Amino acid sequence: MFVIRILFAGYAREWRCSHIVFKIQDHYLPLRLRDKEIDINKKYEELRGSVKSILNLVVVGHVDAGKSTLMGHLLYLKGIVAQRTMHKYEQESKKLGKQSFMSRGVTVDVAHRTFETSSKTISLLDAPGHRDFIPSMITGAARADVAILVVDASTGGFEAGFETGGQTREHAILTRSLGLSELAVAVNKLDSVDWSQERFKEIVTSLKHFLKTVGYRDSDVTYIPCSGLTGENLVEPPRDTALKNWYSGPTLLEAIDNLPVPERAINRPIRFCISDVYKGQGSSMCVGGRLETGYIQNGDRLMLMPQGDIATVKGIQAENLEPGYSFAGDHVTLNISGIDPTVLHVGDFLCDPQEPIPQTTRIQARIVVFNITVPIIKGSQFDFHYQSVNGMARVKKLVSQLHKSTGQIIKNRPRALVKNSSAVIELEFERPLCLEVYKNYKELGRFMLRNNGVTVAAGMVTQIN
Ligand SMILES: Nc1nc2c(ncn2[C@@H]2O[C@H](COP(=O)(O)OP(=O)(O)OP(=O)(O)O)[C@@H](O)[C@H]2O)c(=O)[nH]1
């Protein structure tokens, strides 16, 4: 397809003629994001100063660890899920042969709920635990600030999730690799082992050792003994003497409240990653997603990347937030106009037109290789997962192999990368992707490489070529 650029006074416009796209752009009067700048720090203080900070939380863990039951029960105790709904699911679960009152159907129902802790509003992003769901778990985790890792404390249950093939390890590696630096570990189903302190200690010891190798410091992780089924130690301190006798730490809700809210980069250029697209009223479109950096207000003109089209923001909506403004870290729906719906895709970015996100077909990256069986060589192909983006990537060059802990080069141009190694590589994409260098935009510079449903490596973009 041809793109013809004509220099012309006025805003950037675009129209199509057969297969030729004309773009009229003025380089002397560049398209402005907004006509007047406001004191954004003052505005933020005015709008959000007295509002509880929002923490985006993802719940991860091995299949059947009890994630839905746990979060469903917590929401019920907080008065968010009605008893009638709980009863309905209990009946349905019984019919399905599950003891739990939460079936997979509830996992969907529970997704995207908000609830309050004493100092925060928690936006809950649920993530199914089954192996097939890892890509959606990556999407969930990529949008979260912090994570709860749910482990099954029942006899053999923890081991099933923790040994090779279980998702406990993989999920912990993924959350860390995606930049979630603090973790609350719900040691769930402890009722099934009579609240055994030995069992709790055994699980904590195994996890502590493993989580350290992944990059979590001991002080970044809190372990909470609990039961999603009985509701013990979720919102209220334990009542069961078998647990009360040896545990006086935080409840799950307190542990969530203690998780830190990352600093919101509201003064940086706009980076809004689209994770949902649907039709709005009239000719407008709605795009859902997370504003990674900057702030957006009604009337802003944003550039859609990688396409380069210009959209105007007509409305901003989010649960429990004031309309008309969105700040870094918010999950919002934008109502936009002036854009051809056929060019909008999940994974695209809306940006400041004067400082759009770079797009590229080639990057240099530092990767950590997981427990693979087939070594990575020049020419290896992978699914590249990043934010809501998914594309094909080929290894163009193995630049150097690094020492895992010191990061020093131990070999230049290695012929292959084996399991648990660390390296600098060059990747080439099938189609242009919008990315940032990790050191400039932490959230936009991390990715995963997957092959045949298995996560092969996690990486950080070090250079955009
Ligand atoms: N004893 C006991 N059993 C539990 C508890 N929580 C969940 N279960 C059982 O664990 C099974 C799985 O619970 P779910 O909540 O569906 O697990 P999940 O992790 O959401 O499952 P997926 O969404 O399929 O990954 C249920 O059938 C319950 O019987 C608990 O606290 N104690």
Short mmCIF file of C-alpha atoms and ligand atoms in Angstrom, two decimals:
data_model
loop_
_atom_site.label_atom_id
_atom_site.label_comp_id
_atom_site.label_asym_id
_atom_site.label_seq_id
_atom_site.Cartn_x
_atom_site.Cartn_y
_atom_site.Cartn_z
CA MET A 1 0.00 0.00 0.00
CA PHE A 2 1.28 3.52 -0.84
CA VAL A 3 1.43 6.30 1.72
CA ILE A 4 1.83 9.73 0.21
CA ARG A 5 2.66 12.57 2.59
CA ILE A 6 1.86 16.13 1.49
CA LEU A 7 2.97 19.10 3.59
CA PHE A 8 -0.03 21.31 4.19
CA ALA A 9 -1.18 23.85 6.80
CA GLY A 10 -3.86 22.44 9.11
CA TYR A 11 -4.45 19.33 11.14
CA ALA A 12 -3.38 15.91 10.00
CA ARG A 13 -6.10 14.35 7.93
CA GLU A 14 -6.38 11.11 6.09
CA TRP A 15 -8.59 9.71 3.41
CA ARG A 16 -8.43 6.63 1.31
CA CYS A 17 -8.66 6.27 -2.43
CA SER A 18 -8.69 2.71 -3.61
CA HIS A 19 -5.51 1.22 -2.12
CA ILE A 20 -3.70 4.50 -1.77
CA VAL A 21 -3.72 6.33 1.57
CA PHE A 22 -3.13 10.05 1.50
CA LYS A 23 -1.90 11.66 4.68
CA ILE A 24 -1.78 15.42 4.89
CA GLN A 25 0.48 16.55 7.64
CA ASP A 26 2.01 19.86 8.53
CA HIS A 27 5.51 19.74 9.90
CA TYR A 28 5.57 23.41 10.86
CA LEU A 29 2.30 23.47 12.79
CA PRO A 30 2.31 20.01 14.35
CA LEU A 31 -0.97 18.59 15.58
CA ARG A 32 -1.43 19.50 19.20
CA LEU A 33 -2.73 17.15 21.86
CA ARG A 34 -4.81 19.92 23.47
CA ASP A 35 -5.18 23.66 22.94
CA LYS A 36 -4.44 24.66 26.53
CA GLU A 37 -2.33 22.91 29.15
CA ILE A 38 -3.54 22.80 32.73
CA ASP A 39 -1.62 22.39 35.98
CA ILE A 40 -2.07 18.66 36.07
CA ASN A 41 -0.55 18.07 39.50
CA LYS A 42 -3.05 20.56 40.97
CA LYS A 43 -5.91 18.95 39.03
CA TYR A 44 -4.87 15.51 40.18
CA GLU A 45 -4.78 16.65 43.79
CA GLU A 46 -8.19 18.32 43.39
CA LEU A 47 -9.83 15.27 41.80
CA ARG A 48 -8.00 12.43 43.49
CA GLY A 49 -6.49 13.99 46.61
CA SER A 50 -9.27 12.78 48.88
CA VAL A 51 -10.09 9.69 46.84
CA LYS A 52 -8.60 6.33 47.82
CA SER A 53 -5.80 5.22 45.49
CA ILE A 54 -6.67 2.52 43.02
CA LEU A 55 -4.69 -0.69 43.03
CA ASN A 56 -5.08 -3.09 40.10
CA LEU A 57 -4.87 -6.63 41.46
CA VAL A 58 -4.57 -9.89 39.54
CA VAL A 59 -5.29 -13.28 41.14
CA VAL A 60 -3.10 -16.07 39.80
CA GLY A 61 -2.37 -19.67 40.72
CA HIS A 62 -2.57 -23.28 39.60
CA VAL A 63 -5.84 -24.60 38.20
CA ASP A 64 -8.28 -25.46 41.03
CA ALA A 65 -6.12 -23.70 43.66
CA GLY A 66 -9.39 -22.08 44.70
CA LYS A 67 -9.01 -18.59 43.18
CA SER A 68 -12.67 -18.05 42.31
CA THR A 69 -13.91 -19.45 45.61
CA LEU A 70 -11.48 -17.28 47.53
CA MET A 71 -12.21 -14.01 45.74
CA GLY A 72 -15.92 -14.80 45.48
CA HIS A 73 -16.10 -15.37 49.22
CA LEU A 74 -14.11 -12.22 49.92
CA LEU A 75 -16.47 -10.19 47.71
CA TYR A 76 -19.43 -11.82 49.45
CA LEU A 77 -18.06 -10.89 52.88
CA LYS A 78 -17.60 -7.35 51.58
CA GLY A 79 -21.26 -7.35 50.53
CA ILE A 80 -20.52 -7.20 46.80
CA VAL A 81 -21.74 -10.64 45.75
CA ALA A 82 -25.28 -11.21 47.02
CA GLN A 83 -26.13 -14.31 49.07
CA ARG A 84 -28.74 -15.20 46.44
CA THR A 85 -26.01 -15.30 43.76
CA MET A 86 -23.76 -17.35 46.04
CA HIS A 87 -26.57 -19.83 46.65
CA LYS A 88 -27.28 -20.11 42.93
CA TYR A 89 -23.63 -20.90 42.19
CA GLU A 90 -23.48 -23.32 45.10
CA GLN A 91 -26.36 -25.27 43.57
CA GLU A 92 -24.80 -25.14 40.10
CA SER A 93 -21.43 -26.25 41.43
CA LYS A 94 -23.02 -29.19 43.23
CA LYS A 95 -24.66 -30.25 39.98
CA LEU A 96 -21.24 -30.03 38.30
CA GLY A 97 -19.81 -32.21 41.05
CA LYS A 98 -17.70 -29.42 42.59
CA GLN A 99 -17.93 -28.88 46.34
CA SER A 100 -17.20 -25.22 45.88
CA PHE A 101 -19.93 -22.63 45.46
CA MET A 102 -17.84 -21.00 42.77
CA SER A 103 -17.73 -22.64 39.37
CA ARG A 104 -15.78 -21.51 36.34
CA GLY A 105 -18.83 -19.42 35.40
CA VAL A 106 -18.16 -17.29 38.44
CA THR A 107 -14.58 -16.68 37.35
CA VAL A 108 -16.07 -14.70 34.50
CA ASP A 109 -18.66 -13.08 36.78
CA VAL A 110 -16.07 -12.04 39.31
CA ALA A 111 -13.74 -10.47 36.70
CA HIS A 112 -13.29 -6.69 36.87
CA ARG A 113 -14.87 -6.09 40.27
CA THR A 114 -13.87 -3.32 42.58
CA PHE A 115 -13.88 -3.44 46.35
CA GLU A 116 -12.61 -1.26 49.15
CA THR A 117 -9.92 -1.86 51.73
CA SER A 118 -9.31 0.68 54.49
CA SER A 119 -6.91 2.79 52.38
CA LYS A 120 -7.48 1.66 48.77
CA THR A 121 -9.97 0.86 46.03
CA ILE A 122 -9.04 -2.50 44.59
CA SER A 123 -9.78 -3.22 40.95
CA LEU A 124 -9.80 -6.98 40.63
CA LEU A 125 -8.62 -8.67 37.45
CA ASP A 126 -9.27 -12.39 37.72
CA ALA A 127 -7.10 -14.83 35.80
CA PRO A 128 -8.03 -18.42 35.05
CA GLY A 129 -5.36 -20.91 36.06
CA HIS A 130 -5.57 -23.51 33.35
CA ARG A 131 -2.57 -23.86 31.08
CA ASP A 132 -4.63 -22.84 28.04
CA PHE A 133 -5.40 -19.57 29.74
CA ILE A 134 -1.83 -18.38 30.17
CA PRO A 135 -2.10 -15.77 27.37
CA SER A 136 -5.13 -14.21 29.07
CA MET A 137 -3.34 -14.46 32.39
CA ILE A 138 -0.48 -12.50 30.80
CA THR A 139 -2.98 -9.88 29.66
CA GLY A 140 -4.40 -9.73 33.20
CA ALA A 141 -1.00 -9.59 34.84
CA ALA A 142 0.29 -7.04 32.34
CA ARG A 143 -2.48 -4.69 33.46
CA ALA A 144 -2.04 -5.27 37.18
CA ASP A 145 0.04 -3.44 39.78
CA VAL A 146 0.24 -6.31 42.26
CA ALA A 147 -0.73 -9.97 42.44
CA ILE A 148 -2.20 -12.53 44.81
CA LEU A 149 -0.72 -15.96 44.23
CA VAL A 150 -3.16 -18.61 45.45
CA VAL A 151 -1.66 -21.97 46.43
CA ASP A 152 -3.57 -25.08 47.44
CA ALA A 153 -2.43 -26.28 50.89
CA SER A 154 -4.37 -29.56 50.77
CA THR A 155 -2.40 -32.82 50.88
CA GLY A 156 -0.77 -33.22 47.47
CA GLY A 157 -2.49 -30.05 46.25
CA PHE A 158 0.47 -27.73 46.74
CA GLU A 159 2.85 -30.28 45.22
CA ALA A 160 0.62 -30.69 42.11
CA GLY A 161 0.81 -26.96 41.44
CA PHE A 162 4.46 -26.55 42.37
CA GLU A 163 6.12 -29.48 40.62
CA THR A 164 7.05 -29.44 36.93
CA GLY A 165 3.97 -28.90 34.82
CA GLY A 166 2.13 -27.00 37.58
CA GLN A 167 1.36 -23.33 37.09
CA THR A 168 2.47 -22.00 40.51
CA ARG A 169 6.07 -21.57 39.36
CA GLU A 170 5.19 -20.31 35.91
CA HIS A 171 2.71 -17.75 37.26
CA ALA A 172 5.22 -16.47 39.82
CA ILE A 173 7.89 -16.10 37.12
CA LEU A 174 5.40 -14.34 34.87
CA THR A 175 4.18 -11.88 37.51
CA ARG A 176 7.78 -11.00 38.41
CA SER A 177 8.84 -10.73 34.77
CA LEU A 178 5.89 -8.45 34.08
CA GLY A 179 7.09 -6.07 36.76
CA LEU A 180 4.79 -6.94 39.69
CA SER A 181 7.28 -6.55 42.47
CA GLU A 182 5.12 -7.37 45.50
CA LEU A 183 3.14 -10.51 46.11
CA ALA A 184 0.54 -11.69 48.62
CA VAL A 185 0.51 -15.50 48.78
CA ALA A 186 -2.82 -16.95 49.92
CA VAL A 187 -2.02 -20.35 51.42
CA ASN A 188 -5.54 -21.56 50.72
CA LYS A 189 -7.58 -24.66 51.68
CA LEU A 190 -5.69 -24.89 54.98
CA ASP A 191 -9.01 -26.03 56.54
CA SER A 192 -8.52 -29.33 54.68
CA VAL A 193 -5.38 -30.07 56.76
CA ASP A 194 -6.90 -28.96 60.10
CA TRP A 195 -5.06 -25.62 60.02
CA SER A 196 -1.72 -27.41 60.40
CA GLN A 197 1.07 -24.93 61.19
CA GLU A 198 3.64 -27.49 59.97
CA ARG A 199 1.96 -27.66 56.57
CA PHE A 200 1.86 -23.84 56.36
CA LYS A 201 5.57 -23.63 57.30
CA GLU A 202 6.51 -26.35 54.82
CA ILE A 203 4.76 -24.46 51.97
CA VAL A 204 6.23 -21.08 52.99
CA THR A 205 9.76 -22.56 53.11
CA SER A 206 9.45 -24.07 49.61
CA LEU A 207 7.96 -20.90 48.16
CA LYS A 208 10.45 -18.55 49.86
CA HIS A 209 13.36 -20.42 48.36
CA PHE A 210 11.79 -20.50 44.91
CA LEU A 211 10.50 -16.90 44.89
CA LYS A 212 13.97 -15.63 45.77
CA THR A 213 15.38 -17.31 42.65
CA VAL A 214 12.67 -15.55 40.61
CA GLY A 215 13.64 -12.13 42.00
CA TYR A 216 11.22 -11.56 44.91
CA ARG A 217 12.90 -10.45 48.12
CA ASP A 218 11.52 -11.94 51.36
CA SER A 219 10.24 -8.50 52.34
CA ASP A 220 8.21 -8.28 49.08
CA VAL A 221 6.09 -11.32 49.91
CA THR A 222 3.39 -11.85 52.58
CA TYR A 223 2.00 -15.32 53.29
CA ILE A 224 -1.59 -15.58 54.56
CA PRO A 225 -3.09 -18.85 55.83
CA CYS A 226 -6.77 -18.92 54.82
CA SER A 227 -9.73 -20.83 53.43
CA GLY A 228 -11.85 -19.57 50.56
CA LEU A 229 -14.43 -22.21 51.41
CA THR A 230 -14.99 -21.37 55.09
CA GLY A 231 -14.03 -17.70 54.75
CA GLU A 232 -11.51 -18.01 57.58
CA ASN A 233 -8.97 -15.13 57.76
CA LEU A 234 -10.26 -13.39 54.64
CA VAL A 235 -11.83 -10.22 56.06
CA GLU A 236 -12.02 -10.91 59.83
CA PRO A 237 -9.20 -12.33 61.99
CA PRO A 238 -9.37 -16.10 62.50
CA ARG A 239 -12.12 -17.49 64.73
CA ASP A 240 -11.12 -21.14 64.49
CA THR A 241 -8.89 -21.81 67.50
CA ALA A 242 -6.82 -24.28 65.48
CA LEU A 243 -5.57 -21.29 63.40
CA LYS A 244 -5.86 -18.61 66.09
CA ASN A 245 -3.45 -20.57 68.29
CA TRP A 246 -0.49 -19.95 66.01
CA TYR A 247 -1.41 -17.10 63.63
CA SER A 248 -1.80 -13.42 64.49
CA GLY A 249 -0.71 -11.83 61.18
CA PRO A 250 -2.81 -9.94 58.64
CA THR A 251 -6.06 -11.16 57.10
CA LEU A 252 -6.13 -11.46 53.31
CA LEU A 253 -7.90 -8.09 53.10
CA GLU A 254 -5.27 -6.43 55.31
CA ALA A 255 -2.48 -8.00 53.26
CA ILE A 256 -4.08 -6.56 50.09
CA ASP A 257 -4.39 -3.17 51.78
CA ASN A 258 -0.67 -3.27 52.64
CA LEU A 259 0.38 -3.78 49.00
CA PRO A 260 1.98 -0.58 47.66
CA VAL A 261 0.40 1.55 44.94
CA PRO A 262 3.04 2.27 42.26
CA GLU A 263 3.73 5.89 41.48
CA ARG A 264 1.46 7.16 38.71
CA ALA A 265 3.50 8.76 35.90
CA ILE A 266 0.95 11.50 35.11
CA ASN A 267 3.52 13.97 33.78
CA ARG A 268 4.84 11.72 31.01
CA PRO A 269 3.67 11.48 27.36
CA ILE A 270 0.37 9.60 26.90
CA ARG A 271 0.52 5.84 26.38
CA PHE A 272 -2.92 4.22 26.35
CA CYS A 273 -2.88 0.52 25.46
CA ILE A 274 -6.16 -0.66 23.90
CA SER A 275 -7.45 -3.97 25.27
CA ASP A 276 -11.08 -3.74 24.12
CA VAL A 277 -12.83 -2.17 21.11
CA TYR A 278 -16.57 -1.81 20.59
CA LYS A 279 -19.08 0.43 18.88
CA GLY A 280 -20.30 3.50 20.74
CA GLN A 281 -23.30 5.69 20.08
CA GLY A 282 -23.69 7.10 16.55
CA SER A 283 -20.44 7.00 14.65
CA SER A 284 -18.22 7.03 17.75
CA MET A 285 -16.17 4.09 18.98
CA CYS A 286 -15.37 2.93 22.51
CA VAL A 287 -11.94 1.67 23.46
CA GLY A 288 -11.17 0.12 26.83
CA GLY A 289 -7.68 -0.13 28.24
CA ARG A 290 -5.15 1.09 30.71
CA LEU A 291 -3.55 4.49 30.65
CA GLU A 292 0.07 3.61 31.36
CA THR A 293 1.46 7.13 31.47
CA GLY A 294 0.23 10.72 31.21
CA TYR A 295 -3.31 12.00 31.58
CA ILE A 296 -6.23 12.37 29.18
CA GLN A 297 -9.05 14.88 29.28
CA ASN A 298 -12.15 15.33 27.15
CA GLY A 299 -11.38 16.96 23.83
CA ASP A 300 -7.79 15.65 23.60
CA ARG A 301 -6.57 14.65 20.16
CA LEU A 302 -4.69 11.37 20.29
CA MET A 303 -2.64 9.54 17.70
CA LEU A 304 -3.49 5.90 17.10
CA MET A 305 -0.30 3.88 16.72
CA PRO A 306 0.98 2.16 14.66
CA GLN A 307 -1.57 3.50 12.14
CA GLY A 308 -0.91 7.22 12.72
CA ASP A 309 -4.62 8.20 12.56
CA ILE A 310 -5.99 10.95 14.81
CA ALA A 311 -8.91 10.44 17.21
CA THR A 312 -10.70 12.98 19.39
CA VAL A 313 -11.73 12.01 22.92
CA LYS A 314 -15.46 12.64 23.42
CA GLY A 315 -15.93 10.93 26.74
CA ILE A 316 -14.02 9.11 29.49
CA GLN A 317 -15.69 6.59 31.78
CA ALA A 318 -14.47 4.38 34.59
CA GLU A 319 -16.14 2.68 37.52
CA ASN A 320 -16.01 4.92 40.62
CA LEU A 321 -14.04 7.69 38.90
CA GLU A 322 -15.00 11.22 37.93
CA PRO A 323 -15.89 11.47 34.23
CA GLY A 324 -13.86 13.64 31.90
CA TYR A 325 -10.37 12.84 33.18
CA SER A 326 -8.12 9.84 33.27
CA PHE A 327 -4.73 9.56 34.94
CA ALA A 328 -1.84 7.09 34.56
CA GLY A 329 -2.75 3.74 36.12
CA ASP A 330 -6.51 4.02 35.43
CA HIS A 331 -8.49 1.41 33.54
CA VAL A 332 -10.95 3.43 31.51
CA THR A 333 -13.20 3.39 28.49
CA LEU A 334 -12.67 6.22 26.03
CA ASN A 335 -15.36 7.33 23.65
CA ILE A 336 -13.52 8.50 20.53
CA SER A 337 -14.54 10.01 17.21
CA GLY A 338 -12.89 10.78 13.91
CA ILE A 339 -11.46 7.32 13.46
CA ASP A 340 -12.24 4.61 10.95
CA PRO A 341 -13.44 1.61 13.05
CA THR A 342 -11.71 -0.82 10.69
CA VAL A 343 -8.28 0.51 11.66
CA LEU A 344 -8.80 0.06 15.43
CA HIS A 345 -7.31 -3.07 17.00
CA VAL A 346 -6.72 -4.54 20.43
CA GLY A 347 -3.03 -3.94 21.18
CA ASP A 348 -2.87 -0.55 19.42
CA PHE A 349 -1.82 2.54 21.38
CA LEU A 350 -3.34 5.98 21.70
CA CYS A 351 -0.60 8.56 22.26
CA ASP A 352 0.31 12.21 22.36
CA PRO A 353 0.55 13.12 18.61
CA GLN A 354 3.76 15.03 19.23
CA GLU A 355 5.45 12.20 21.10
CA PRO A 356 3.98 8.95 19.77
CA ILE A 357 5.22 5.54 20.87
CA PRO A 358 7.93 4.19 18.53
CA GLN A 359 7.04 1.34 16.20
CA THR A 360 9.56 -1.15 15.02
CA THR A 361 10.17 -4.50 13.43
CA ARG A 362 13.47 -5.07 15.23
CA ILE A 363 14.58 -4.82 18.84
CA GLN A 364 17.48 -5.79 21.03
CA ALA A 365 16.46 -7.39 24.33
CA ARG A 366 17.78 -8.99 27.44
CA ILE A 367 16.03 -12.28 28.15
CA VAL A 368 15.84 -14.90 30.87
CA VAL A 369 15.28 -18.38 29.44
CA PHE A 370 12.91 -20.71 31.33
CA ASN A 371 12.97 -24.46 31.72
CA ILE A 372 13.10 -25.30 27.99
CA THR A 373 13.94 -28.60 26.32
CA VAL A 374 14.81 -27.31 22.84
CA PRO A 375 17.65 -24.71 22.85
CA ILE A 376 17.05 -21.27 21.34
CA ILE A 377 19.10 -20.69 18.19
CA LYS A 378 19.30 -18.05 15.46
CA GLY A 379 16.10 -18.35 13.43
CA SER A 380 13.95 -19.75 16.30
CA GLN A 381 10.38 -18.44 16.06
CA PHE A 382 8.15 -17.48 18.97
CA ASP A 383 4.86 -15.87 19.89
CA PHE A 384 5.73 -12.45 21.25
CA HIS A 385 3.36 -11.37 24.07
CA TYR A 386 3.39 -7.84 25.32
CA GLN A 387 0.60 -5.89 27.05
CA SER A 388 -2.45 -6.83 24.94
CA VAL A 389 -0.24 -7.35 21.90
CA ASN A 390 0.53 -10.68 20.35
CA GLY A 391 2.76 -11.23 17.30
CA MET A 392 5.31 -13.49 15.65
CA ALA A 393 9.00 -12.91 16.42
CA ARG A 394 12.13 -14.52 15.01
CA VAL A 395 15.54 -14.60 16.68
CA LYS A 396 17.74 -12.59 14.34
CA LYS A 397 20.95 -12.77 16.36
CA LEU A 398 22.26 -14.22 19.63
CA VAL A 399 24.40 -11.27 20.73
CA SER A 400 25.83 -12.50 24.03
CA GLN A 401 25.25 -14.87 26.89
CA LEU A 402 25.18 -13.26 30.34
CA HIS A 403 25.96 -14.45 33.83
CA LYS A 404 22.54 -14.98 35.43
CA SER A 405 23.12 -13.02 38.58
CA THR A 406 25.91 -10.53 37.74
CA GLY A 407 24.75 -9.75 34.19
CA GLN A 408 28.37 -9.89 32.93
CA ILE A 409 29.01 -11.18 29.40
CA ILE A 410 30.28 -14.75 29.59
CA LYS A 411 30.22 -15.47 25.87
CA ASN A 412 29.87 -13.38 22.72
CA ARG A 413 27.74 -14.72 19.85
CA PRO A 414 26.74 -18.03 21.52
CA ARG A 415 25.45 -20.68 19.12
CA ALA A 416 22.53 -21.68 21.32
CA LEU A 417 20.77 -20.73 24.57
CA VAL A 418 19.83 -23.54 26.91
CA LYS A 419 17.41 -23.63 29.85
CA ASN A 420 17.84 -21.17 32.71
CA SER A 421 20.33 -19.03 30.79
CA SER A 422 20.35 -15.28 30.38
CA ALA A 423 21.27 -13.46 27.17
CA VAL A 424 21.10 -10.43 24.92
CA ILE A 425 19.37 -11.20 21.62
CA GLU A 426 17.97 -9.43 18.59
CA LEU A 427 14.38 -10.13 17.58
CA GLU A 428 12.64 -9.41 14.31
CA PHE A 429 8.84 -9.09 14.08
CA GLU A 430 6.59 -10.18 11.28
CA ARG A 431 4.73 -6.84 11.49
CA PRO A 432 5.64 -3.54 13.15
CA LEU A 433 4.93 -3.40 16.89
CA CYS A 434 4.76 -0.42 19.22
CA LEU A 435 7.23 -0.78 22.07
CA GLU A 436 9.33 1.24 24.46
CA VAL A 437 12.77 0.66 25.93
CA TYR A 438 12.44 -0.82 29.42
CA LYS A 439 14.60 1.79 31.15
CA ASN A 440 12.33 4.62 29.90
CA TYR A 441 8.93 2.96 30.32
CA LYS A 442 9.10 -0.03 32.63
CA GLU A 443 5.54 -1.19 31.91
CA LEU A 444 5.95 -0.96 28.13
CA GLY A 445 9.33 -2.59 27.80
CA ARG A 446 8.63 -6.10 29.14
CA PHE A 447 7.53 -9.11 27.10
CA MET A 448 7.20 -12.92 27.02
CA LEU A 449 8.24 -15.40 24.36
CA ARG A 450 6.02 -18.46 24.04
CA ASN A 451 6.07 -21.54 21.87
CA ASN A 452 3.33 -24.19 21.53
CA GLY A 453 1.53 -22.92 24.61
CA VAL A 454 4.66 -22.88 26.78
CA THR A 455 6.42 -19.76 28.04
CA VAL A 456 10.02 -20.00 26.86
CA ALA A 457 11.49 -16.71 28.09
CA ALA A 458 10.75 -13.33 29.63
CA GLY A 459 12.54 -10.24 28.38
CA MET A 460 13.11 -6.52 28.54
CA VAL A 461 13.60 -4.26 25.52
CA THR A 462 17.06 -2.67 25.66
CA GLN A 463 17.14 -1.06 22.22
CA ILE A 464 14.68 -0.26 19.45
CA ASN A 465 16.34 -0.53 16.04
N1 LIG B 1 -11.29 -27.57 51.45
C1 LIG B 1 -11.30 -26.53 50.65
N2 LIG B 1 -11.60 -26.69 49.35
C2 LIG B 1 -11.62 -25.60 48.55
C3 LIG B 1 -11.32 -24.30 49.05
N3 LIG B 1 -11.41 -23.43 48.03
C4 LIG B 1 -11.75 -24.14 46.94
N4 LIG B 1 -11.87 -25.44 47.23
C5 LIG B 1 -12.13 -26.55 46.30
O1 LIG B 1 -11.30 -26.39 45.18
C6 LIG B 1 -12.02 -26.58 43.97
C7 LIG B 1 -11.58 -25.51 42.99
O2 LIG B 1 -12.03 -24.25 43.41
P1 LIG B 1 -12.16 -23.05 42.39
O3 LIG B 1 -12.46 -21.83 43.18
O4 LIG B 1 -13.06 -23.39 41.28
O5 LIG B 1 -10.67 -22.99 41.84
P2 LIG B 1 -10.02 -22.02 40.75
O6 LIG B 1 -8.61 -21.86 41.13
O7 LIG B 1 -10.83 -20.78 40.60
O8 LIG B 1 -10.17 -22.87 39.46
P3 LIG B 1 -9.90 -22.48 37.93
O9 LIG B 1 -10.65 -21.17 37.65
O10 LIG B 1 -10.47 -23.64 37.20
O11 LIG B 1 -8.44 -22.34 37.81
C8 LIG B 1 -13.49 -26.47 44.33
O12 LIG B 1 -14.22 -27.49 43.75
C9 LIG B 1 -13.52 -26.63 45.85
O13 LIG B 1 -13.98 -27.89 46.19
C10 LIG B 1 -10.97 -24.18 50.44
O14 LIG B 1 -10.66 -23.12 50.97
N5 LIG B 1 -10.99 -25.34 51.18
#
